[in-house]
Amino acid sequence: MVQILAGEKGEGKTKKLIAMANEAGKSANGSVVFVDDDNSRMYDLHYSVRFVDTPKFIMEDPQVFRGFVCGILSQNSDIEKIYIDGLNHIVDKVSDADFVKFIEELEKTSVEAETDMIMIISRKQDLLPAEVQKYLV
């Protein structure tokens, strides 16, 4: 299942996401992964949470990012949850229609891989397309 934490910058979304990842890392039977666009939060995570930073990779397109997530999933078949921060660097460059398509494709990937994906979007909830409102936490 895909879940989205939305809100304006500075509302504490990243702290909440880190707390969720840490809690999952402590109790998960499988692996927990945290994807971020920089490594400044790496030491805030529980040692059991695998940290992946994305600056080394060019991901200005949602399909490239989806492929990146599929690559993570292909490396380990027991990933229970993937937490994603810094998604705005990709999402801000696409139309709402492409964003909806991206979220729907991630949902399919999530269901097929039996992996929950929780991500942050720095945008007011009411400004998100109606089709993704059902994914909001």
Short mmCIF file of N, CA, C and O in Angstrom, two decimals:
data_model
loop_
_atom_site.label_atom_id
_atom_site.label_comp_id
_atom_site.label_asym_id
_atom_site.label_seq_id
_atom_site.Cartn_x
_atom_site.Cartn_y
_atom_site.Cartn_z
N MET A 1 0.83 -1.17 0.00
CA MET A 1 0.00 0.00 0.00
C MET A 1 0.88 1.24 0.00
O MET A 1 1.94 1.27 0.61
N VAL A 2 0.44 2.26 -0.70
CA VAL A 2 1.13 3.55 -0.74
C VAL A 2 0.42 4.50 0.20
O VAL A 2 -0.81 4.55 0.24
N GLN A 3 1.21 5.23 0.97
CA GLN A 3 0.68 6.26 1.85
C GLN A 3 1.47 7.54 1.63
O GLN A 3 2.69 7.48 1.39
N ILE A 4 0.79 8.68 1.72
CA ILE A 4 1.44 9.97 1.49
C ILE A 4 1.24 10.86 2.71
O ILE A 4 0.12 11.04 3.19
N LEU A 5 2.35 11.39 3.21
CA LEU A 5 2.32 12.44 4.22
C LEU A 5 2.48 13.75 3.47
O LEU A 5 3.53 13.99 2.86
N ALA A 6 1.47 14.59 3.49
CA ALA A 6 1.53 15.85 2.76
C ALA A 6 1.43 17.02 3.73
O ALA A 6 0.84 16.90 4.81
N GLY A 7 1.99 18.12 3.34
CA GLY A 7 1.93 19.34 4.14
C GLY A 7 3.01 20.28 3.67
O GLY A 7 3.89 19.90 2.89
N GLU A 8 2.92 21.50 4.13
CA GLU A 8 3.91 22.49 3.72
C GLU A 8 5.26 22.23 4.38
O GLU A 8 5.35 21.53 5.39
N LYS A 9 6.28 22.83 3.81
CA LYS A 9 7.62 22.71 4.34
C LYS A 9 7.65 23.24 5.77
O LYS A 9 7.05 24.26 6.07
N GLY A 10 8.33 22.50 6.66
CA GLY A 10 8.48 22.94 8.03
C GLY A 10 7.40 22.45 8.98
O GLY A 10 7.37 22.85 10.14
N GLU A 11 6.55 21.57 8.53
CA GLU A 11 5.46 21.07 9.38
C GLU A 11 5.83 19.79 10.14
O GLU A 11 4.99 19.21 10.81
N GLY A 12 7.07 19.33 10.03
CA GLY A 12 7.51 18.16 10.79
C GLY A 12 7.26 16.82 10.11
O GLY A 12 7.27 15.78 10.78
N LYS A 13 7.06 16.84 8.82
CA LYS A 13 6.80 15.59 8.09
C LYS A 13 7.99 14.64 8.14
O LYS A 13 7.81 13.44 8.35
N THR A 14 9.19 15.17 7.98
CA THR A 14 10.38 14.32 7.98
C THR A 14 10.58 13.69 9.35
O THR A 14 10.88 12.49 9.45
N LYS A 15 10.40 14.44 10.41
CA LYS A 15 10.54 13.88 11.77
C LYS A 15 9.53 12.76 11.97
O LYS A 15 9.85 11.72 12.55
N LYS A 16 8.31 12.97 11.50
CA LYS A 16 7.28 11.93 11.64
C LYS A 16 7.66 10.70 10.82
O LYS A 16 7.53 9.57 11.30
N LEU A 17 8.17 10.91 9.61
CA LEU A 17 8.57 9.79 8.76
C LEU A 17 9.72 9.00 9.39
O LEU A 17 9.71 7.77 9.38
N ILE A 18 10.68 9.70 9.97
CA ILE A 18 11.80 9.04 10.64
C ILE A 18 11.30 8.23 11.83
O ILE A 18 11.72 7.09 12.04
N ALA A 19 10.39 8.81 12.60
CA ALA A 19 9.83 8.09 13.75
C ALA A 19 9.09 6.84 13.29
O ALA A 19 9.23 5.77 13.91
N MET A 20 8.35 6.94 12.20
CA MET A 20 7.65 5.77 11.66
C MET A 20 8.63 4.70 11.21
O MET A 20 8.45 3.52 11.48
N ALA A 21 9.69 5.12 10.51
CA ALA A 21 10.70 4.18 10.03
C ALA A 21 11.42 3.50 11.20
O ALA A 21 11.65 2.29 11.17
N ASN A 22 11.76 4.27 12.21
CA ASN A 22 12.44 3.70 13.38
C ASN A 22 11.56 2.69 14.09
O ASN A 22 12.03 1.62 14.48
N GLU A 23 10.30 3.01 14.26
CA GLU A 23 9.37 2.08 14.91
C GLU A 23 9.24 0.80 14.09
O GLU A 23 9.28 -0.30 14.63
N ALA A 24 9.10 0.95 12.78
CA ALA A 24 9.00 -0.22 11.90
C ALA A 24 10.28 -1.04 11.94
O ALA A 24 10.24 -2.27 11.95
N GLY A 25 11.43 -0.36 11.96
CA GLY A 25 12.71 -1.05 11.99
C GLY A 25 12.90 -1.89 13.23
O GLY A 25 13.53 -2.96 13.19
N LYS A 26 12.35 -1.45 14.33
CA LYS A 26 12.48 -2.19 15.60
C LYS A 26 11.60 -3.43 15.65
O LYS A 26 11.93 -4.40 16.32
N SER A 27 10.47 -3.39 14.92
CA SER A 27 9.50 -4.49 15.04
C SER A 27 9.31 -5.31 13.78
O SER A 27 8.59 -6.31 13.81
N ALA A 28 9.94 -4.94 12.70
CA ALA A 28 9.72 -5.63 11.42
C ALA A 28 10.35 -7.02 11.41
O ALA A 28 11.41 -7.24 11.99
N ASN A 29 9.68 -7.94 10.76
CA ASN A 29 10.25 -9.27 10.53
C ASN A 29 11.18 -9.24 9.32
O ASN A 29 12.11 -10.03 9.24
N GLY A 30 10.89 -8.35 8.38
CA GLY A 30 11.71 -8.21 7.19
C GLY A 30 12.53 -6.93 7.27
O GLY A 30 12.81 -6.42 8.35
N SER A 31 12.89 -6.41 6.10
CA SER A 31 13.73 -5.22 6.03
C SER A 31 12.89 -3.95 5.91
O SER A 31 11.79 -3.96 5.36
N VAL A 32 13.47 -2.85 6.40
CA VAL A 32 12.88 -1.53 6.28
C VAL A 32 13.92 -0.64 5.60
O VAL A 32 15.10 -0.67 5.97
N VAL A 33 13.49 0.14 4.61
CA VAL A 33 14.40 0.98 3.83
C VAL A 33 13.94 2.43 3.93
O VAL A 33 12.74 2.71 3.88
N PHE A 34 14.90 3.34 4.07
CA PHE A 34 14.61 4.78 4.09
C PHE A 34 15.36 5.41 2.94
O PHE A 34 16.59 5.34 2.88
N VAL A 35 14.65 6.02 2.01
CA VAL A 35 15.24 6.67 0.83
C VAL A 35 15.16 8.17 1.02
O VAL A 35 14.10 8.71 1.34
N ASP A 36 16.29 8.86 0.83
CA ASP A 36 16.32 10.30 1.01
C ASP A 36 17.19 10.94 -0.06
O ASP A 36 18.06 10.29 -0.64
N ASP A 37 16.96 12.23 -0.28
CA ASP A 37 17.73 12.94 -1.30
C ASP A 37 19.03 13.53 -0.76
O ASP A 37 19.78 14.15 -1.49
N ASP A 38 19.31 13.33 0.52
CA ASP A 38 20.62 13.67 1.09
C ASP A 38 20.85 12.76 2.30
O ASP A 38 19.95 12.05 2.73
N ASN A 39 22.05 12.81 2.84
CA ASN A 39 22.34 11.89 3.95
C ASN A 39 22.32 12.56 5.32
O ASN A 39 22.82 12.01 6.29
N SER A 40 21.70 13.72 5.43
CA SER A 40 21.70 14.45 6.70
C SER A 40 20.91 13.75 7.80
O SER A 40 21.14 13.99 8.98
N ARG A 41 19.99 12.89 7.45
CA ARG A 41 19.16 12.20 8.44
C ARG A 41 19.63 10.76 8.72
O ARG A 41 19.02 10.05 9.50
N MET A 42 20.70 10.36 8.08
CA MET A 42 21.16 8.98 8.16
C MET A 42 21.36 8.52 9.61
O MET A 42 20.99 7.41 9.98
N TYR A 43 21.91 9.38 10.46
CA TYR A 43 22.21 8.98 11.83
C TYR A 43 21.01 9.11 12.77
O TYR A 43 21.09 8.75 13.93
N ASP A 44 19.88 9.61 12.25
CA ASP A 44 18.65 9.68 13.04
C ASP A 44 17.89 8.36 12.99
O ASP A 44 16.93 8.17 13.74
N LEU A 45 18.31 7.48 12.12
CA LEU A 45 17.59 6.22 11.91
C LEU A 45 18.14 5.09 12.77
O LEU A 45 19.34 5.02 13.03
N HIS A 46 17.25 4.22 13.18
CA HIS A 46 17.62 3.01 13.93
C HIS A 46 18.58 2.19 13.07
O HIS A 46 18.47 2.16 11.84
N TYR A 47 19.51 1.53 13.71
CA TYR A 47 20.53 0.78 12.96
C TYR A 47 19.96 -0.29 12.05
O TYR A 47 20.59 -0.70 11.07
N SER A 48 18.75 -0.76 12.32
CA SER A 48 18.16 -1.81 11.50
C SER A 48 17.52 -1.29 10.20
O SER A 48 17.18 -2.07 9.33
N VAL A 49 17.39 0.03 10.09
CA VAL A 49 16.78 0.63 8.89
C VAL A 49 17.88 0.87 7.86
O VAL A 49 18.86 1.55 8.14
N ARG A 50 17.69 0.30 6.68
CA ARG A 50 18.68 0.48 5.60
C ARG A 50 18.48 1.86 4.98
O ARG A 50 17.38 2.22 4.56
N PHE A 51 19.53 2.65 4.92
CA PHE A 51 19.47 4.01 4.38
C PHE A 51 19.98 4.03 2.95
O PHE A 51 21.04 3.48 2.65
N VAL A 52 19.22 4.67 2.05
CA VAL A 52 19.63 4.81 0.65
C VAL A 52 19.52 6.29 0.30
O VAL A 52 18.44 6.88 0.40
N ASP A 53 20.65 6.91 -0.10
CA ASP A 53 20.57 8.30 -0.54
C ASP A 53 20.64 8.34 -2.06
O ASP A 53 21.30 7.54 -2.70
N THR A 54 19.93 9.31 -2.62
CA THR A 54 19.75 9.34 -4.07
C THR A 54 20.59 10.35 -4.85
O THR A 54 20.50 10.35 -6.08
N PRO A 55 21.40 11.22 -4.23
CA PRO A 55 22.10 12.23 -5.03
C PRO A 55 23.01 11.68 -6.13
O PRO A 55 23.26 12.36 -7.12
N LYS A 56 23.48 10.46 -5.96
CA LYS A 56 24.37 9.87 -6.96
C LYS A 56 23.62 9.51 -8.25
O LYS A 56 24.24 9.22 -9.26
N PHE A 57 22.31 9.51 -8.17
CA PHE A 57 21.49 9.05 -9.29
C PHE A 57 20.66 10.19 -9.84
O PHE A 57 20.11 11.00 -9.09
N ILE A 58 20.56 10.28 -11.15
CA ILE A 58 19.75 11.31 -11.78
C ILE A 58 18.33 10.77 -11.90
O ILE A 58 18.07 9.83 -12.64
N MET A 59 17.43 11.38 -11.14
CA MET A 59 16.04 10.91 -11.13
C MET A 59 15.09 12.09 -11.24
O MET A 59 14.38 12.42 -10.32
N GLU A 60 15.08 12.72 -12.37
CA GLU A 60 14.19 13.85 -12.58
C GLU A 60 12.88 13.43 -13.21
O GLU A 60 12.05 14.26 -13.53
N ASP A 61 12.68 12.16 -13.36
CA ASP A 61 11.48 11.64 -14.00
C ASP A 61 10.86 10.60 -13.08
O ASP A 61 11.57 9.76 -12.53
N PRO A 62 9.54 10.62 -12.91
CA PRO A 62 8.90 9.64 -12.02
C PRO A 62 9.14 8.19 -12.43
O PRO A 62 9.27 7.32 -11.57
N GLN A 63 9.22 7.92 -13.72
CA GLN A 63 9.43 6.54 -14.16
C GLN A 63 10.83 6.06 -13.79
O GLN A 63 11.02 4.89 -13.47
N VAL A 64 11.80 6.95 -13.84
CA VAL A 64 13.16 6.59 -13.43
C VAL A 64 13.16 6.30 -11.93
O VAL A 64 13.76 5.31 -11.49
N PHE A 65 12.45 7.12 -11.15
CA PHE A 65 12.38 6.87 -9.72
C PHE A 65 11.68 5.55 -9.43
O PHE A 65 12.11 4.78 -8.57
N ARG A 66 10.61 5.26 -10.14
CA ARG A 66 9.91 3.98 -9.96
C ARG A 66 10.85 2.82 -10.26
O ARG A 66 10.89 1.82 -9.54
N GLY A 67 11.65 2.96 -11.31
CA GLY A 67 12.66 1.94 -11.63
C GLY A 67 13.68 1.79 -10.51
O GLY A 67 14.11 0.68 -10.19
N PHE A 68 14.06 2.91 -9.91
CA PHE A 68 14.98 2.89 -8.77
C PHE A 68 14.38 2.10 -7.61
O PHE A 68 15.05 1.25 -7.01
N VAL A 69 13.10 2.35 -7.32
CA VAL A 69 12.42 1.62 -6.24
C VAL A 69 12.34 0.13 -6.58
O VAL A 69 12.57 -0.72 -5.73
N CYS A 70 12.05 -0.18 -7.84
CA CYS A 70 12.01 -1.59 -8.25
C CYS A 70 13.38 -2.24 -8.09
O CYS A 70 13.48 -3.41 -7.72
N GLY A 71 14.44 -1.49 -8.35
CA GLY A 71 15.79 -2.00 -8.14
C GLY A 71 16.05 -2.31 -6.67
O GLY A 71 16.66 -3.34 -6.35
N ILE A 72 15.59 -1.45 -5.79
CA ILE A 72 15.72 -1.72 -4.35
C ILE A 72 14.97 -2.99 -4.00
O ILE A 72 15.49 -3.86 -3.29
N LEU A 73 13.75 -3.11 -4.50
CA LEU A 73 12.93 -4.29 -4.21
C LEU A 73 13.56 -5.57 -4.76
O LEU A 73 13.44 -6.63 -4.16
N SER A 74 14.23 -5.46 -5.90
CA SER A 74 14.82 -6.65 -6.51
C SER A 74 16.04 -7.16 -5.74
O SER A 74 16.42 -8.32 -5.86
N GLN A 75 16.64 -6.30 -4.93
CA GLN A 75 17.82 -6.68 -4.17
C GLN A 75 17.51 -7.49 -2.92
O GLN A 75 18.37 -8.15 -2.37
N ASN A 76 16.25 -7.39 -2.48
CA ASN A 76 15.90 -8.03 -1.23
C ASN A 76 14.41 -8.37 -1.26
O ASN A 76 13.58 -7.48 -1.35
N SER A 77 14.09 -9.62 -1.15
CA SER A 77 12.69 -10.04 -1.29
C SER A 77 11.89 -9.91 -0.01
O SER A 77 10.68 -10.15 -0.02
N ASP A 78 12.51 -9.51 1.10
CA ASP A 78 11.75 -9.41 2.34
C ASP A 78 11.60 -7.97 2.84
O ASP A 78 11.43 -7.73 4.03
N ILE A 79 11.61 -7.01 1.93
CA ILE A 79 11.41 -5.62 2.33
C ILE A 79 9.93 -5.43 2.68
O ILE A 79 9.05 -5.67 1.86
N GLU A 80 9.69 -4.99 3.91
CA GLU A 80 8.32 -4.77 4.37
C GLU A 80 7.85 -3.35 4.09
O GLU A 80 6.70 -3.13 3.74
N LYS A 81 8.74 -2.38 4.29
CA LYS A 81 8.36 -0.98 4.14
C LYS A 81 9.50 -0.18 3.52
O LYS A 81 10.66 -0.42 3.81
N ILE A 82 9.10 0.77 2.68
CA ILE A 82 10.05 1.74 2.13
C ILE A 82 9.52 3.13 2.47
O ILE A 82 8.38 3.47 2.13
N TYR A 83 10.34 3.91 3.16
CA TYR A 83 10.01 5.29 3.51
C TYR A 83 10.77 6.20 2.56
O TYR A 83 11.98 6.02 2.37
N ILE A 84 10.08 7.17 1.98
CA ILE A 84 10.68 8.01 0.95
C ILE A 84 10.54 9.48 1.33
O ILE A 84 9.43 9.99 1.47
N ASP A 85 11.69 10.16 1.48
CA ASP A 85 11.72 11.59 1.74
C ASP A 85 12.39 12.26 0.54
O ASP A 85 13.16 11.63 -0.18
N GLY A 86 12.10 13.51 0.32
CA GLY A 86 12.75 14.23 -0.77
C GLY A 86 12.14 13.96 -2.13
O GLY A 86 12.78 14.18 -3.15
N LEU A 87 10.92 13.50 -2.16
CA LEU A 87 10.27 13.18 -3.43
C LEU A 87 9.94 14.42 -4.25
O LEU A 87 9.80 14.35 -5.47
N ASN A 88 9.86 15.58 -3.62
CA ASN A 88 9.49 16.80 -4.33
C ASN A 88 10.46 17.17 -5.44
O ASN A 88 10.08 17.83 -6.40
N HIS A 89 11.71 16.77 -5.32
CA HIS A 89 12.66 17.08 -6.37
C HIS A 89 12.27 16.42 -7.68
O HIS A 89 12.68 16.85 -8.75
N ILE A 90 11.49 15.37 -7.60
CA ILE A 90 11.00 14.68 -8.80
C ILE A 90 9.60 15.15 -9.14
O ILE A 90 9.31 15.55 -10.25
N VAL A 91 8.72 15.17 -8.15
CA VAL A 91 7.30 15.44 -8.37
C VAL A 91 7.05 16.88 -8.82
O VAL A 91 6.14 17.13 -9.60
N ASP A 92 7.84 17.83 -8.35
CA ASP A 92 7.63 19.23 -8.72
C ASP A 92 7.85 19.47 -10.21
O ASP A 92 7.44 20.51 -10.73
N LYS A 93 8.45 18.54 -10.89
CA LYS A 93 8.77 18.72 -12.31
C LYS A 93 7.77 18.04 -13.24
O LYS A 93 7.98 18.00 -14.43
N VAL A 94 6.68 17.51 -12.67
CA VAL A 94 5.70 16.81 -13.51
C VAL A 94 4.31 17.39 -13.31
O VAL A 94 4.02 18.04 -12.30
N SER A 95 3.45 17.14 -14.26
CA SER A 95 2.07 17.60 -14.18
C SER A 95 1.30 16.77 -13.15
O SER A 95 1.75 15.69 -12.76
N ASP A 96 0.14 17.27 -12.76
CA ASP A 96 -0.69 16.52 -11.82
C ASP A 96 -1.10 15.18 -12.42
O ASP A 96 -1.14 14.17 -11.72
N ALA A 97 -1.39 15.15 -13.70
CA ALA A 97 -1.79 13.89 -14.35
C ALA A 97 -0.66 12.87 -14.29
O ALA A 97 -0.90 11.69 -14.01
N ASP A 98 0.57 13.31 -14.54
CA ASP A 98 1.71 12.40 -14.46
C ASP A 98 1.97 11.96 -13.02
O ASP A 98 2.38 10.83 -12.77
N PHE A 99 1.73 12.86 -12.07
CA PHE A 99 1.89 12.51 -10.66
C PHE A 99 0.88 11.44 -10.26
O PHE A 99 1.23 10.47 -9.59
N VAL A 100 -0.36 11.59 -10.69
CA VAL A 100 -1.39 10.59 -10.40
C VAL A 100 -0.99 9.24 -10.98
O VAL A 100 -1.06 8.21 -10.31
N LYS A 101 -0.54 9.24 -12.22
CA LYS A 101 -0.11 8.00 -12.88
C LYS A 101 1.05 7.37 -12.11
O LYS A 101 1.08 6.16 -11.89
N PHE A 102 1.99 8.19 -11.67
CA PHE A 102 3.15 7.72 -10.91
C PHE A 102 2.71 7.04 -9.61
O PHE A 102 3.15 5.94 -9.29
N ILE A 103 1.81 7.68 -8.86
CA ILE A 103 1.33 7.11 -7.60
C ILE A 103 0.58 5.82 -7.85
O ILE A 103 0.75 4.83 -7.12
N GLU A 104 -0.24 5.78 -8.87
CA GLU A 104 -0.98 4.56 -9.19
C GLU A 104 -0.05 3.41 -9.56
O GLU A 104 -0.27 2.26 -9.19
N GLU A 105 1.02 3.72 -10.30
CA GLU A 105 2.00 2.69 -10.65
C GLU A 105 2.78 2.22 -9.42
O GLU A 105 3.07 1.03 -9.28
N LEU A 106 3.12 3.15 -8.52
CA LEU A 106 3.78 2.75 -7.28
C LEU A 106 2.86 1.87 -6.44
O LEU A 106 3.32 0.93 -5.80
N GLU A 107 1.57 2.17 -6.44
CA GLU A 107 0.61 1.35 -5.71
C GLU A 107 0.60 -0.08 -6.26
O GLU A 107 0.62 -1.05 -5.49
N LYS A 108 0.59 -0.23 -7.59
CA LYS A 108 0.64 -1.56 -8.19
C LYS A 108 1.93 -2.29 -7.81
O LYS A 108 1.90 -3.46 -7.45
N THR A 109 3.04 -1.58 -7.86
CA THR A 109 4.32 -2.16 -7.49
C THR A 109 4.31 -2.58 -6.02
O THR A 109 4.77 -3.67 -5.67
N SER A 110 3.74 -1.74 -5.19
CA SER A 110 3.65 -2.02 -3.76
C SER A 110 2.84 -3.28 -3.48
O SER A 110 3.25 -4.13 -2.69
N VAL A 111 1.73 -3.41 -4.16
CA VAL A 111 0.87 -4.59 -3.97
C VAL A 111 1.57 -5.84 -4.47
O VAL A 111 1.59 -6.87 -3.78
N GLU A 112 2.18 -5.77 -5.65
CA GLU A 112 2.87 -6.93 -6.22
C GLU A 112 4.04 -7.38 -5.33
O GLU A 112 4.28 -8.57 -5.16
N ALA A 113 4.76 -6.42 -4.76
CA ALA A 113 5.93 -6.74 -3.94
C ALA A 113 5.56 -6.97 -2.47
O ALA A 113 6.43 -7.34 -1.68
N GLU A 114 4.30 -6.75 -2.14
CA GLU A 114 3.83 -6.86 -0.75
C GLU A 114 4.69 -6.00 0.17
O GLU A 114 5.15 -6.44 1.23
N THR A 115 4.91 -4.76 -0.26
CA THR A 115 5.74 -3.80 0.46
C THR A 115 4.98 -2.49 0.58
O THR A 115 4.48 -1.97 -0.41
N ASP A 116 4.90 -1.96 1.79
CA ASP A 116 4.28 -0.66 2.00
C ASP A 116 5.28 0.43 1.63
O ASP A 116 6.47 0.31 1.92
N MET A 117 4.78 1.50 1.00
CA MET A 117 5.61 2.64 0.64
C MET A 117 4.97 3.88 1.24
O MET A 117 3.81 4.20 0.94
N ILE A 118 5.71 4.56 2.09
CA ILE A 118 5.24 5.75 2.76
C ILE A 118 6.14 6.90 2.31
O ILE A 118 7.36 6.81 2.45
N MET A 119 5.55 7.97 1.78
CA MET A 119 6.36 9.04 1.21
C MET A 119 5.87 10.41 1.63
O MET A 119 4.72 10.57 2.02
N ILE A 120 6.76 11.37 1.53
CA ILE A 120 6.47 12.76 1.87
C ILE A 120 6.34 13.58 0.60
O ILE A 120 7.15 13.47 -0.31
N ILE A 121 5.31 14.43 0.60
CA ILE A 121 5.13 15.42 -0.46
C ILE A 121 4.99 16.78 0.24
O ILE A 121 4.13 16.94 1.10
N SER A 122 5.83 17.73 -0.09
CA SER A 122 5.74 19.06 0.50
C SER A 122 4.76 19.91 -0.31
O SER A 122 5.15 20.72 -1.16
N ARG A 123 3.52 19.67 -0.04
CA ARG A 123 2.44 20.40 -0.71
C ARG A 123 1.21 20.30 0.17
O ARG A 123 0.98 19.27 0.80
N LYS A 124 0.42 21.36 0.22
CA LYS A 124 -0.81 21.30 1.00
C LYS A 124 -1.68 20.16 0.50
O LYS A 124 -1.76 19.92 -0.70
N GLN A 125 -2.32 19.47 1.43
CA GLN A 125 -3.15 18.33 1.07
C GLN A 125 -4.24 18.70 0.08
O GLN A 125 -4.49 17.96 -0.86
N ASP A 126 -4.86 19.85 0.27
CA ASP A 126 -5.96 20.23 -0.62
C ASP A 126 -5.49 20.65 -2.01
O ASP A 126 -6.31 20.82 -2.91
N LEU A 127 -4.18 20.79 -2.21
CA LEU A 127 -3.65 21.11 -3.53
C LEU A 127 -3.23 19.86 -4.32
O LEU A 127 -2.86 19.96 -5.48
N LEU A 128 -3.30 18.71 -3.67
CA LEU A 128 -3.00 17.46 -4.36
C LEU A 128 -4.19 17.05 -5.22
O LEU A 128 -5.34 17.32 -4.87
N PRO A 129 -3.93 16.38 -6.33
CA PRO A 129 -5.03 15.92 -7.19
C PRO A 129 -6.00 15.03 -6.42
O PRO A 129 -5.60 14.27 -5.52
N ALA A 130 -7.27 15.12 -6.75
CA ALA A 130 -8.32 14.36 -6.06
C ALA A 130 -8.04 12.86 -6.09
O ALA A 130 -8.36 12.15 -5.13
N GLU A 131 -7.43 12.38 -7.16
CA GLU A 131 -7.18 10.94 -7.31
C GLU A 131 -6.19 10.38 -6.30
O GLU A 131 -6.16 9.18 -6.06
N VAL A 132 -5.35 11.23 -5.71
CA VAL A 132 -4.37 10.75 -4.73
C VAL A 132 -4.80 11.03 -3.29
O VAL A 132 -4.09 10.62 -2.36
N GLN A 133 -5.92 11.67 -3.11
CA GLN A 133 -6.39 12.00 -1.75
C GLN A 133 -6.56 10.73 -0.91
O GLN A 133 -6.34 10.76 0.29
N LYS A 134 -6.95 9.64 -1.54
CA LYS A 134 -7.18 8.41 -0.80
C LYS A 134 -5.90 7.81 -0.20
O LYS A 134 -5.95 6.96 0.69
N TYR A 135 -4.73 8.28 -0.66
CA TYR A 135 -3.45 7.78 -0.15
C TYR A 135 -2.92 8.60 1.03
O TYR A 135 -1.92 8.23 1.64
N LEU A 136 -3.58 9.71 1.35
CA LEU A 136 -3.10 10.58 2.42
C LEU A 136 -3.24 9.95 3.79
O LEU A 136 -4.23 9.27 4.07
N VAL A 137 -2.24 10.18 4.63
CA VAL A 137 -2.27 9.67 6.00
C VAL A 137 -2.70 10.80 6.91
O VAL A 137 -2.25 11.90 6.82
#
